[in-house]
Tab-separated table of C-alpha atoms and ligand atoms in Angstrom:
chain	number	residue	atom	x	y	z
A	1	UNK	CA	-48.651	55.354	33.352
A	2	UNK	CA	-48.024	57.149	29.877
A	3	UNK	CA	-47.300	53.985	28.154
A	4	UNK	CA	-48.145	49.994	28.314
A	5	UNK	CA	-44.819	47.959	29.047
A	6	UNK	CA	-43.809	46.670	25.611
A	7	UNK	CA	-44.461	42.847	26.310
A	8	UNK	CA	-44.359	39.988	24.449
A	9	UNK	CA	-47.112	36.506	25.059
A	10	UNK	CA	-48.002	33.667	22.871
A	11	UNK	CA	-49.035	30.095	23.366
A	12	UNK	CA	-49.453	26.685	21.827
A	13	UNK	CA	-51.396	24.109	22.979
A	14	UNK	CA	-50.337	21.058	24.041
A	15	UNK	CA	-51.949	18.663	21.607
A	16	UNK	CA	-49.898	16.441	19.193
A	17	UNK	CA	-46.433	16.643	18.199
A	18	UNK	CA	-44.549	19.930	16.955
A	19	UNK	CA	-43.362	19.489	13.569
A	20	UNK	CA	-40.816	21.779	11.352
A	21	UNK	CA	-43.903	24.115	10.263
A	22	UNK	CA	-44.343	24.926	14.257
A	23	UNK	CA	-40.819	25.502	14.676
A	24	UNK	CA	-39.882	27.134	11.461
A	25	UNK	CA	-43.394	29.392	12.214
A	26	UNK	CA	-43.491	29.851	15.605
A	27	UNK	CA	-40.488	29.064	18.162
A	28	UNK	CA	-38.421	29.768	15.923
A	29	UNK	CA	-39.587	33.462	16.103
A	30	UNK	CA	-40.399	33.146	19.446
A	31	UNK	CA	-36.818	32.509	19.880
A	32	UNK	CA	-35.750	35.620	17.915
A	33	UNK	CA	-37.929	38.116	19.753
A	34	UNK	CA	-36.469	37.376	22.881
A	35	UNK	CA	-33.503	39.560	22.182
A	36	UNK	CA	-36.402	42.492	21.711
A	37	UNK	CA	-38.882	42.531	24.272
A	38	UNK	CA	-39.491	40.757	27.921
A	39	UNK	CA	-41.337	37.442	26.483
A	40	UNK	CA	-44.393	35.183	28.327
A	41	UNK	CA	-44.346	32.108	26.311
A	42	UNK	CA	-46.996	29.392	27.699
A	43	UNK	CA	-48.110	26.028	27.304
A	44	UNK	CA	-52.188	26.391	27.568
A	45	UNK	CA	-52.908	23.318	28.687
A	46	UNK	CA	-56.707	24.571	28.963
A	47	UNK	CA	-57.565	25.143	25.334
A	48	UNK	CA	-56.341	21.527	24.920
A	49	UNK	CA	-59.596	20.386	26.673
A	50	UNK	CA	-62.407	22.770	24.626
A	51	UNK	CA	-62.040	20.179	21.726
A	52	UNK	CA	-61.636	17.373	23.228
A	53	UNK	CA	-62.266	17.037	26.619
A	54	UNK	CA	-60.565	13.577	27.612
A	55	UNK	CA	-56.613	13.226	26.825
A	56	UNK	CA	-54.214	9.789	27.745
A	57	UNK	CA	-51.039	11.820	28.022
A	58	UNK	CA	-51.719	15.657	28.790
A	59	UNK	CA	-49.125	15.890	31.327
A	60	UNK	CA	-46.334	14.910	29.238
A	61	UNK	CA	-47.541	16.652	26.526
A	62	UNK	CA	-47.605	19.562	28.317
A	63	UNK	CA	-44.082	18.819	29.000
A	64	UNK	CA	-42.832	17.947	25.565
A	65	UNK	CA	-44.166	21.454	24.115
A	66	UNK	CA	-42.184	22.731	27.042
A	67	UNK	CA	-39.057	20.867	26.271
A	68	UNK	CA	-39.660	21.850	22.338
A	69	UNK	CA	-39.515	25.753	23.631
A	70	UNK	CA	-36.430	25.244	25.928
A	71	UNK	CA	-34.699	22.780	23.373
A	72	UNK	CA	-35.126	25.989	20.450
A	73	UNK	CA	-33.573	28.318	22.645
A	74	UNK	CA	-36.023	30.028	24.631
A	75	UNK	CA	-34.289	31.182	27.982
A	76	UNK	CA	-36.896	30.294	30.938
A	77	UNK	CA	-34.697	32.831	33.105
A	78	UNK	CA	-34.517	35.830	31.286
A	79	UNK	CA	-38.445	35.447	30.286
A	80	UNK	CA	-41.138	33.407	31.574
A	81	UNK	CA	-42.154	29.774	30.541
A	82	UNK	CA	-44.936	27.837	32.296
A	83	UNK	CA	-48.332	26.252	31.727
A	84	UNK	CA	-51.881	28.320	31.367
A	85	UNK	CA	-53.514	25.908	33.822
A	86	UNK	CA	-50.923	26.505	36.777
A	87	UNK	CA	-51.883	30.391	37.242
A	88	UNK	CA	-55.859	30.044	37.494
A	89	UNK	CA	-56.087	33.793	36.942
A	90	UNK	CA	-56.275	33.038	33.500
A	91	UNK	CA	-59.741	30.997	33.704
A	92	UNK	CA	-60.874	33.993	35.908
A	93	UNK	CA	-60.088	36.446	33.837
A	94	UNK	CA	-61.790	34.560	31.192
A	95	UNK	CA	-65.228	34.389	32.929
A	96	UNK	CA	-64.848	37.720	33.049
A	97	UNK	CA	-64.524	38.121	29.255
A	98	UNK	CA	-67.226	35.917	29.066
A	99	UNK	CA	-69.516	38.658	30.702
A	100	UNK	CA	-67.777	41.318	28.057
A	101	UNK	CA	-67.716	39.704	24.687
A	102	UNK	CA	-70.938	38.832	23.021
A	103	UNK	CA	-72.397	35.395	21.384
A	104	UNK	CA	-72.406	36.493	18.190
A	105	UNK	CA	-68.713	37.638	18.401
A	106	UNK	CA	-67.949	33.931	19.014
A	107	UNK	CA	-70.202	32.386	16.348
A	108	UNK	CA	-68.131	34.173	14.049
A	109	UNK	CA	-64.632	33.214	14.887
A	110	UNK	CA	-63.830	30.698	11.827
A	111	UNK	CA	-61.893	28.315	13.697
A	112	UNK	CA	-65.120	27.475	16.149
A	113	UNK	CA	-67.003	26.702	12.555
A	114	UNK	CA	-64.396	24.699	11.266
A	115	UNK	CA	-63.573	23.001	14.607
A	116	UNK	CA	-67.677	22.523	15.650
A	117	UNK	CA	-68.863	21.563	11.866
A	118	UNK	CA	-72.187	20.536	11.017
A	119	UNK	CA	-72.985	19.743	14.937
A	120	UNK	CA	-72.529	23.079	16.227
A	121	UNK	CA	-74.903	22.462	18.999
A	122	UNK	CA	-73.106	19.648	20.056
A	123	UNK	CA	-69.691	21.441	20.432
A	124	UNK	CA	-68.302	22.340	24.378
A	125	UNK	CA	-69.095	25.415	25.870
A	126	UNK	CA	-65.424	25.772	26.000
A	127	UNK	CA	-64.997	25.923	22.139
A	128	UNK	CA	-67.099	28.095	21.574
A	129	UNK	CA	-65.858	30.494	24.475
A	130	UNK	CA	-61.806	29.814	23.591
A	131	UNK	CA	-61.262	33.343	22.178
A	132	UNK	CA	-62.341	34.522	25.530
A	133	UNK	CA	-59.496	32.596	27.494
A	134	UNK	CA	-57.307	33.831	24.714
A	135	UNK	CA	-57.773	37.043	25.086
A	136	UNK	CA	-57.430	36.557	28.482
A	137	UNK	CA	-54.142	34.886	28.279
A	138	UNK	CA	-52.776	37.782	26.772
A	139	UNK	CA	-54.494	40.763	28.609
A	140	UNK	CA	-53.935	38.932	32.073
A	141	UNK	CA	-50.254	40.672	31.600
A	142	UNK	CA	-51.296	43.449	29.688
A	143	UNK	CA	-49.379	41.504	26.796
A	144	UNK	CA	-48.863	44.520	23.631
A	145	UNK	CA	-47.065	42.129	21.364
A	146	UNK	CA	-48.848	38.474	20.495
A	147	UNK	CA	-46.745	36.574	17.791
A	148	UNK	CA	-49.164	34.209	15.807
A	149	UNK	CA	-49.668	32.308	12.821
A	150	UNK	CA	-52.175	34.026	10.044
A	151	UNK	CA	-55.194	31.856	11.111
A	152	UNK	CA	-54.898	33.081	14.991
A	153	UNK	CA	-55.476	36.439	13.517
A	154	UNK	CA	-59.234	36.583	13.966
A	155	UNK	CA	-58.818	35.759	17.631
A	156	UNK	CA	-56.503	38.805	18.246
A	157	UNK	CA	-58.879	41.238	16.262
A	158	UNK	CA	-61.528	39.676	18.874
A	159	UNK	CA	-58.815	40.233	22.035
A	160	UNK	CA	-58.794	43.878	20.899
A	161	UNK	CA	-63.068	44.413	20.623
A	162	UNK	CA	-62.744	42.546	24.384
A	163	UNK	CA	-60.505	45.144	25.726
A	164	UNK	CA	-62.062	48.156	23.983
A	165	UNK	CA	-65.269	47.320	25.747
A	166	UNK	CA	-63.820	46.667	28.883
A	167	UNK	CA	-62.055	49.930	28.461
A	168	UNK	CA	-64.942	51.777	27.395
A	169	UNK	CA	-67.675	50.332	30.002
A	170	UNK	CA	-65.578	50.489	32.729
A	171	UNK	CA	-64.150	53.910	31.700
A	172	UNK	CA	-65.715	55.667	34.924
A	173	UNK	CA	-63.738	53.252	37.487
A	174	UNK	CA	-60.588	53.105	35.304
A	175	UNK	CA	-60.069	56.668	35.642
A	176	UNK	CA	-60.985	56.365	39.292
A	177	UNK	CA	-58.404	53.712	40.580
A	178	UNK	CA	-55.702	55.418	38.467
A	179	UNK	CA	-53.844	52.604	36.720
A	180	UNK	CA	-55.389	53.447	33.080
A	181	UNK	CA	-52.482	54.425	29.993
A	182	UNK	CA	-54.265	56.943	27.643
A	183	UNK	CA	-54.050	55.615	24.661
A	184	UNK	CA	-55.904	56.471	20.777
A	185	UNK	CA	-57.205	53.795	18.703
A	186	UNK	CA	-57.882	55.166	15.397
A	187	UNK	CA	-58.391	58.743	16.388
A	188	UNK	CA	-60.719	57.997	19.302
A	189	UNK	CA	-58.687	58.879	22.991
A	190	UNK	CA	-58.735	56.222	25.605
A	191	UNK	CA	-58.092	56.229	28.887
A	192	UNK	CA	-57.594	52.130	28.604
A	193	UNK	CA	-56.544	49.400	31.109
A	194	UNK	CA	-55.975	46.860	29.001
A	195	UNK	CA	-54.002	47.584	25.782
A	196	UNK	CA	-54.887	47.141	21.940
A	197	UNK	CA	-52.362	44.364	21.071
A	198	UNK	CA	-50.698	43.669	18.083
A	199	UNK	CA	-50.575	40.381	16.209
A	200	UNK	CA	-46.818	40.079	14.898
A	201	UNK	CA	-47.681	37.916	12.003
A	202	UNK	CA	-45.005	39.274	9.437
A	203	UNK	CA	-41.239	37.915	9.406
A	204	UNK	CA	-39.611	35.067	7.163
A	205	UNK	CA	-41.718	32.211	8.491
A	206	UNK	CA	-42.715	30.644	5.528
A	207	UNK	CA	-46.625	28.556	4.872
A	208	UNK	CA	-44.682	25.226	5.398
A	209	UNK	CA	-46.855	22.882	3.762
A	210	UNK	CA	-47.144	18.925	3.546
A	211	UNK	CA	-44.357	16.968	2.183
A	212	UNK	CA	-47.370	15.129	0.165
A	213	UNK	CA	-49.259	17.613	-0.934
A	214	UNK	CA	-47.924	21.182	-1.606
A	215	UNK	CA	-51.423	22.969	-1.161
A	216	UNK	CA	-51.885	21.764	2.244
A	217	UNK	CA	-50.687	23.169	5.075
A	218	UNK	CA	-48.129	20.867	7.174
A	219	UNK	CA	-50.282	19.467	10.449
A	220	UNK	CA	-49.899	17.635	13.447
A	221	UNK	CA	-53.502	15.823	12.619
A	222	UNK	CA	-52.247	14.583	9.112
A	223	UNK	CA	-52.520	10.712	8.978
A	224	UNK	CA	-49.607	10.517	7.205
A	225	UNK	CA	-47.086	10.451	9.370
A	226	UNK	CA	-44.461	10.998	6.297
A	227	UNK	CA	-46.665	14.228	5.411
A	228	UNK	CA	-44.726	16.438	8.047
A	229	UNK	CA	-41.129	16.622	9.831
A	230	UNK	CA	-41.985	16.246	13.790
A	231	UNK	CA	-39.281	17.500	16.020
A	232	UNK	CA	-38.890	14.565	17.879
A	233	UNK	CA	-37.981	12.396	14.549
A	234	UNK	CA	-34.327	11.502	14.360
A	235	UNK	CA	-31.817	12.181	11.853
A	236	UNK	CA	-32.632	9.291	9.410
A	237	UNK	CA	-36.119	9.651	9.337
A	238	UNK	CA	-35.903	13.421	8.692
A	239	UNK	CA	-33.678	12.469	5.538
A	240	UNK	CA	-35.869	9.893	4.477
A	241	UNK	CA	-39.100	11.838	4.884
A	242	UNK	CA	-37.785	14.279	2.702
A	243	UNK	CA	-36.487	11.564	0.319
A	244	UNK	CA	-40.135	10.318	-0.428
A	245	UNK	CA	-41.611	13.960	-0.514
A	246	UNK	CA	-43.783	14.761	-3.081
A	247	UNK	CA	-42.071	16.447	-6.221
A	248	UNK	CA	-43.000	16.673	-9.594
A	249	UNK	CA	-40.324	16.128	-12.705
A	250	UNK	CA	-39.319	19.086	-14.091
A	251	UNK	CA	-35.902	20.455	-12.362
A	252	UNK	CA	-35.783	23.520	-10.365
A	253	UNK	CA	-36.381	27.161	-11.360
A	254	UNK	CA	-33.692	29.341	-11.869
A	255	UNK	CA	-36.091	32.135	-10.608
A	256	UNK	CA	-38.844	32.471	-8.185
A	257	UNK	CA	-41.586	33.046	-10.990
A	258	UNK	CA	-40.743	29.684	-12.156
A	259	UNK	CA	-42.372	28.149	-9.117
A	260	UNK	CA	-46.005	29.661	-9.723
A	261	UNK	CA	-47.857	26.038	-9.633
A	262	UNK	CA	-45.588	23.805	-8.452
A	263	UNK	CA	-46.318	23.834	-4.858
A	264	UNK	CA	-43.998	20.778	-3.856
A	265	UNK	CA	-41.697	22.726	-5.464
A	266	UNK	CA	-42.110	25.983	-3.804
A	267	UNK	CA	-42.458	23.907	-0.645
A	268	UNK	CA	-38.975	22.419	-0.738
A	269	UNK	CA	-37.492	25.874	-1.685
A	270	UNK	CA	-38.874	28.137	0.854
A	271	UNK	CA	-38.150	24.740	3.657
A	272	UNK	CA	-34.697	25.238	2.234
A	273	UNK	CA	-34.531	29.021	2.235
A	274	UNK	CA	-36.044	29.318	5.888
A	275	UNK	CA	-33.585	26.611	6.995
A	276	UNK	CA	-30.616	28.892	5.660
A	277	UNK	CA	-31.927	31.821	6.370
A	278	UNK	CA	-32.247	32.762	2.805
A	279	UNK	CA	-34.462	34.048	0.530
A	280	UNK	CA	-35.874	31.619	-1.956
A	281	UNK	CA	-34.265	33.747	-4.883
A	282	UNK	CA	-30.811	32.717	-3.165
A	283	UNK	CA	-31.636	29.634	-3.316
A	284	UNK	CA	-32.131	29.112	-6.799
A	285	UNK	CA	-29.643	30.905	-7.724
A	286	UNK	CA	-27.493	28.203	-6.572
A	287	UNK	CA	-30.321	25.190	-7.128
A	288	UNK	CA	-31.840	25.975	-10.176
A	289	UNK	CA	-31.579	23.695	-13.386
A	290	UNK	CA	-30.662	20.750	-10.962
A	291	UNK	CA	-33.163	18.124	-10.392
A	292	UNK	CA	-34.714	16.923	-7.429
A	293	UNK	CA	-32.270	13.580	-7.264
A	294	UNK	CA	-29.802	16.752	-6.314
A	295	UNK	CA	-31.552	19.308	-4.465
A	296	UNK	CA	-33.435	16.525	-2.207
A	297	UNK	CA	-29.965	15.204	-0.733
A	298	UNK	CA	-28.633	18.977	0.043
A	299	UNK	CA	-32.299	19.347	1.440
A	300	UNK	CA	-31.971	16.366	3.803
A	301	UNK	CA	-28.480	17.626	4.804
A	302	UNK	CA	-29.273	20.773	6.107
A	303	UNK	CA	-32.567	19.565	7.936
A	304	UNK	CA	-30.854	17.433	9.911
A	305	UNK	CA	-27.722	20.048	10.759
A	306	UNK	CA	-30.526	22.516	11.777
A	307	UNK	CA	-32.438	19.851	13.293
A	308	UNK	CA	-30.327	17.420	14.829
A	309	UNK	CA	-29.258	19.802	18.058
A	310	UNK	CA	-32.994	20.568	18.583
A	311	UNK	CA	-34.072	16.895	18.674
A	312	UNK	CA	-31.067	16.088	20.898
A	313	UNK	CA	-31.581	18.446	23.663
A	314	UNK	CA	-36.117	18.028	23.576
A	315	UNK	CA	-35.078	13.778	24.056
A	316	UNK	CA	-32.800	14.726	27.114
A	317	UNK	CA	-35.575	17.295	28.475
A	318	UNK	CA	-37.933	15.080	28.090
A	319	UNK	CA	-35.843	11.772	30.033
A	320	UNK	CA	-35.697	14.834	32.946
A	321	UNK	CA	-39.315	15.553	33.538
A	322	UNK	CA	-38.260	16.591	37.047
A	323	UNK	CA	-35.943	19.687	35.121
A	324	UNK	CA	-39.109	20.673	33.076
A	325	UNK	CA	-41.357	21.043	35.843
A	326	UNK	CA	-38.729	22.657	38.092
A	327	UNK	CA	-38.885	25.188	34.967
A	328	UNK	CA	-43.136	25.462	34.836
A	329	UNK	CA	-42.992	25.955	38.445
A	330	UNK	CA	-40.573	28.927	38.483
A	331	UNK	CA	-42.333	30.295	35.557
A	332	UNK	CA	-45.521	30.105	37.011
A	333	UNK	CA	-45.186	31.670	40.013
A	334	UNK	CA	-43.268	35.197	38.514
A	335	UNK	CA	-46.197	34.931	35.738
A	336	UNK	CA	-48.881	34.188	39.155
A	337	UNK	CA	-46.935	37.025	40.531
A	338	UNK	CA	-47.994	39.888	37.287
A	339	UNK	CA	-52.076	37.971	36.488
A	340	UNK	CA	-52.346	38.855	40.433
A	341	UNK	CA	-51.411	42.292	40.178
A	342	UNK	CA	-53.737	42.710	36.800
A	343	UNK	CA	-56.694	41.231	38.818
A	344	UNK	CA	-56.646	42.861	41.389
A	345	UNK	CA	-57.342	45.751	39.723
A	346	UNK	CA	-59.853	43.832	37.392
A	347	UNK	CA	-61.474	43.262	40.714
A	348	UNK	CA	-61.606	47.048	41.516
A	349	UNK	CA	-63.116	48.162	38.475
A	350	UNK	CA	-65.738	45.614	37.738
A	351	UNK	CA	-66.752	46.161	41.638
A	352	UNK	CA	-65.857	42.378	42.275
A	353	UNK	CA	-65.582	42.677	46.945
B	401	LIG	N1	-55.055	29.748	19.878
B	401	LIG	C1	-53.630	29.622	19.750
B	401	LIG	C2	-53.316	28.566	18.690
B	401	LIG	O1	-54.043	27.622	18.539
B	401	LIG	C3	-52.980	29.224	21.056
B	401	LIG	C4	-53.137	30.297	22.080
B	401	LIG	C5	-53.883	30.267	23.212
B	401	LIG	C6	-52.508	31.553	22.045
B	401	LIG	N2	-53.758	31.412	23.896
B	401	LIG	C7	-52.925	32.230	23.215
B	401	LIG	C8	-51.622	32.161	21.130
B	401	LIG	C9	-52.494	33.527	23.473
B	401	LIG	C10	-51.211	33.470	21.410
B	401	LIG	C11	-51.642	34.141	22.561
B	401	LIG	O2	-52.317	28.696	18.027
């Protein structure tokens, strides 16, 4: 091989409900780059467990991320949709990376600090390891193209030291079995197996933040349920959420300078702009000088025209739970199919009989 197989994987975990920051962030893109690349897009149902081990509903959880994926347009035909748990080459892989990446790679990663706090002792083996099933997630397809939000960033940067010392250690029996791309990362040559992937962060996917506070992000573990737009909320609760957002009094800007600290401002805007498919200029070129007694109505109308189809089709997916597990099953044995392949060779070169 000259070249690694442009390929697209990402993943969200099947905790919580998605809201309009997930889909205006995430699917939404994931959605777009299937035009681009062959996509993997998975439910990992694994990572679910690392911070909390015991869950009521994980099944249907695991089926109402899938139905949010299908429901935004992602076409389970064309690419590949399933659940991490269903292919257990991933977990193999992972132990593998376990035996590659070093302690004090994970004790860095800032999401295990936030997500361990004070107790660090006390947090799972599993949290403290999840960058290594991540990375194995990806590699397990010899994934070149990971879209992610900013904060999954760190984990990607570790994906890449993973691979370049897998490549590097095992640079003897790579060579040897003959599947290895030759590759340069920064000027160095490689003669890799695994790739260096690339985090596809850019794009117009706005910060979407809380509709009650405009320097927080927008989360799925807010208590406030009014604090966020869930995909699965119908037409008159999206307009009324966004009825008792957070504003402050002045009207709108007529430029985007003029929303430098006013983050429920800004908020609203760029909601409105990503909505459209504008830039936030654009919209305040037709907004600004009105109020929010104005913009908040037009707001609310063209949440729920963007949103309304969505939330239709994920309540009919998820009424056919038979459909979206027809739809795992498929995807999980063509993804089975390519993790086989990959470990197979893993097996060669670590010396695995
Ligand atoms: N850690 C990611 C998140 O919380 C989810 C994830 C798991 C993922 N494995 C992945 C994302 C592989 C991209 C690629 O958002």
């Amino acid at each position: 091989m000259s070249e690694f197989k442009p390929q697209i994987f990402s993943g969200v975990q099947p905790t919580g409900n998605l809201h309009l920051g997930n889909y205006l962030g995430a699917l939404r893109k994931f959605v777009a780059l299937q035009e681009q690349m062959d996509c993997i897009y998975c439910v990992v149902d694994l990572h679910s467990i690392t911070a909390q081990l015991v869950h009521d509903d994980l099944k249907s959880q695991t089926r109402s991320i899938t139905a949010a994926y299908l429901a935004s347009g992602i076409d389970p035909v064309k690419h590949i949709v399933f659940n991490q748990s269903a292919v257990p080459q991933h977990a193999e892989l992972a132990w593998i990376f376990n035996c590659v990446a070093r302690i004090g790679w994970m004790n860095r990663m800032t999401q295990f600090k936030d997500k361990a706090g004070k107790d660090r002792e006390n947090a799972s083996l599993g949290l403290l390891a999840y960058p290594s099933l991540m990375a194995a997630d990806i590699l397990v397809y010899r994934a070149t193209h990971v879209p992610v939000g900013d904060d999954q960033k760190q984990h990607l940067e570790l994906t890449r030291d993973i691979a370049m010392k897998f490549n590097l250690d095992f640079a003897k029996k790579i060579k040897e079995i003959g599947k290895g791309v030759d590759i340069t990362v920064g000027d160095q040559p490689v003669h890799a197996f695994f790739p260096m992937v690339e985090p596809l962060i850019e794009g117009p996917a706005p910060r979407v933040m809380s509709l009650k506070d405009g320097s927080k992000k927008m989360s799925k573990s807010d208590p406030s349920d009014l604090s966020r737009i869930n995909l699965t909320d119908d037409a008159e609760t999206v307009a009324r959420k966004i009825r008792k957002a957070k504003t402050d009094p002045d009207a709108l800007p007529s430029e985007v300078d003029g929303l430098k600290g006013r983050p429920e401002a800004d908020n609203l805007v760029g909601i409105f702009a990503a909505l459209s498919d504008r830039t936030k200029a654009d919209v305040l070129t037709e907004y600004g000088g009105q109020q929010f007694s104005q913009f908040k109505p037009a707001l609310a109308e063209l949440a729920v025209n963007v949103l309304s189809p969505v939330n239709a089709e994920m309540r009919r997916l998820i009424d056919d739970p038979a459909h979206i597990d027809a739809v795992l099953k498929d995807g999980s044995e063509r993804a089975g199919a390519i993790a086989e392949k990959t470990m197979k060779d893993v097996h060669e070169i670590v010396g695995l009989l």
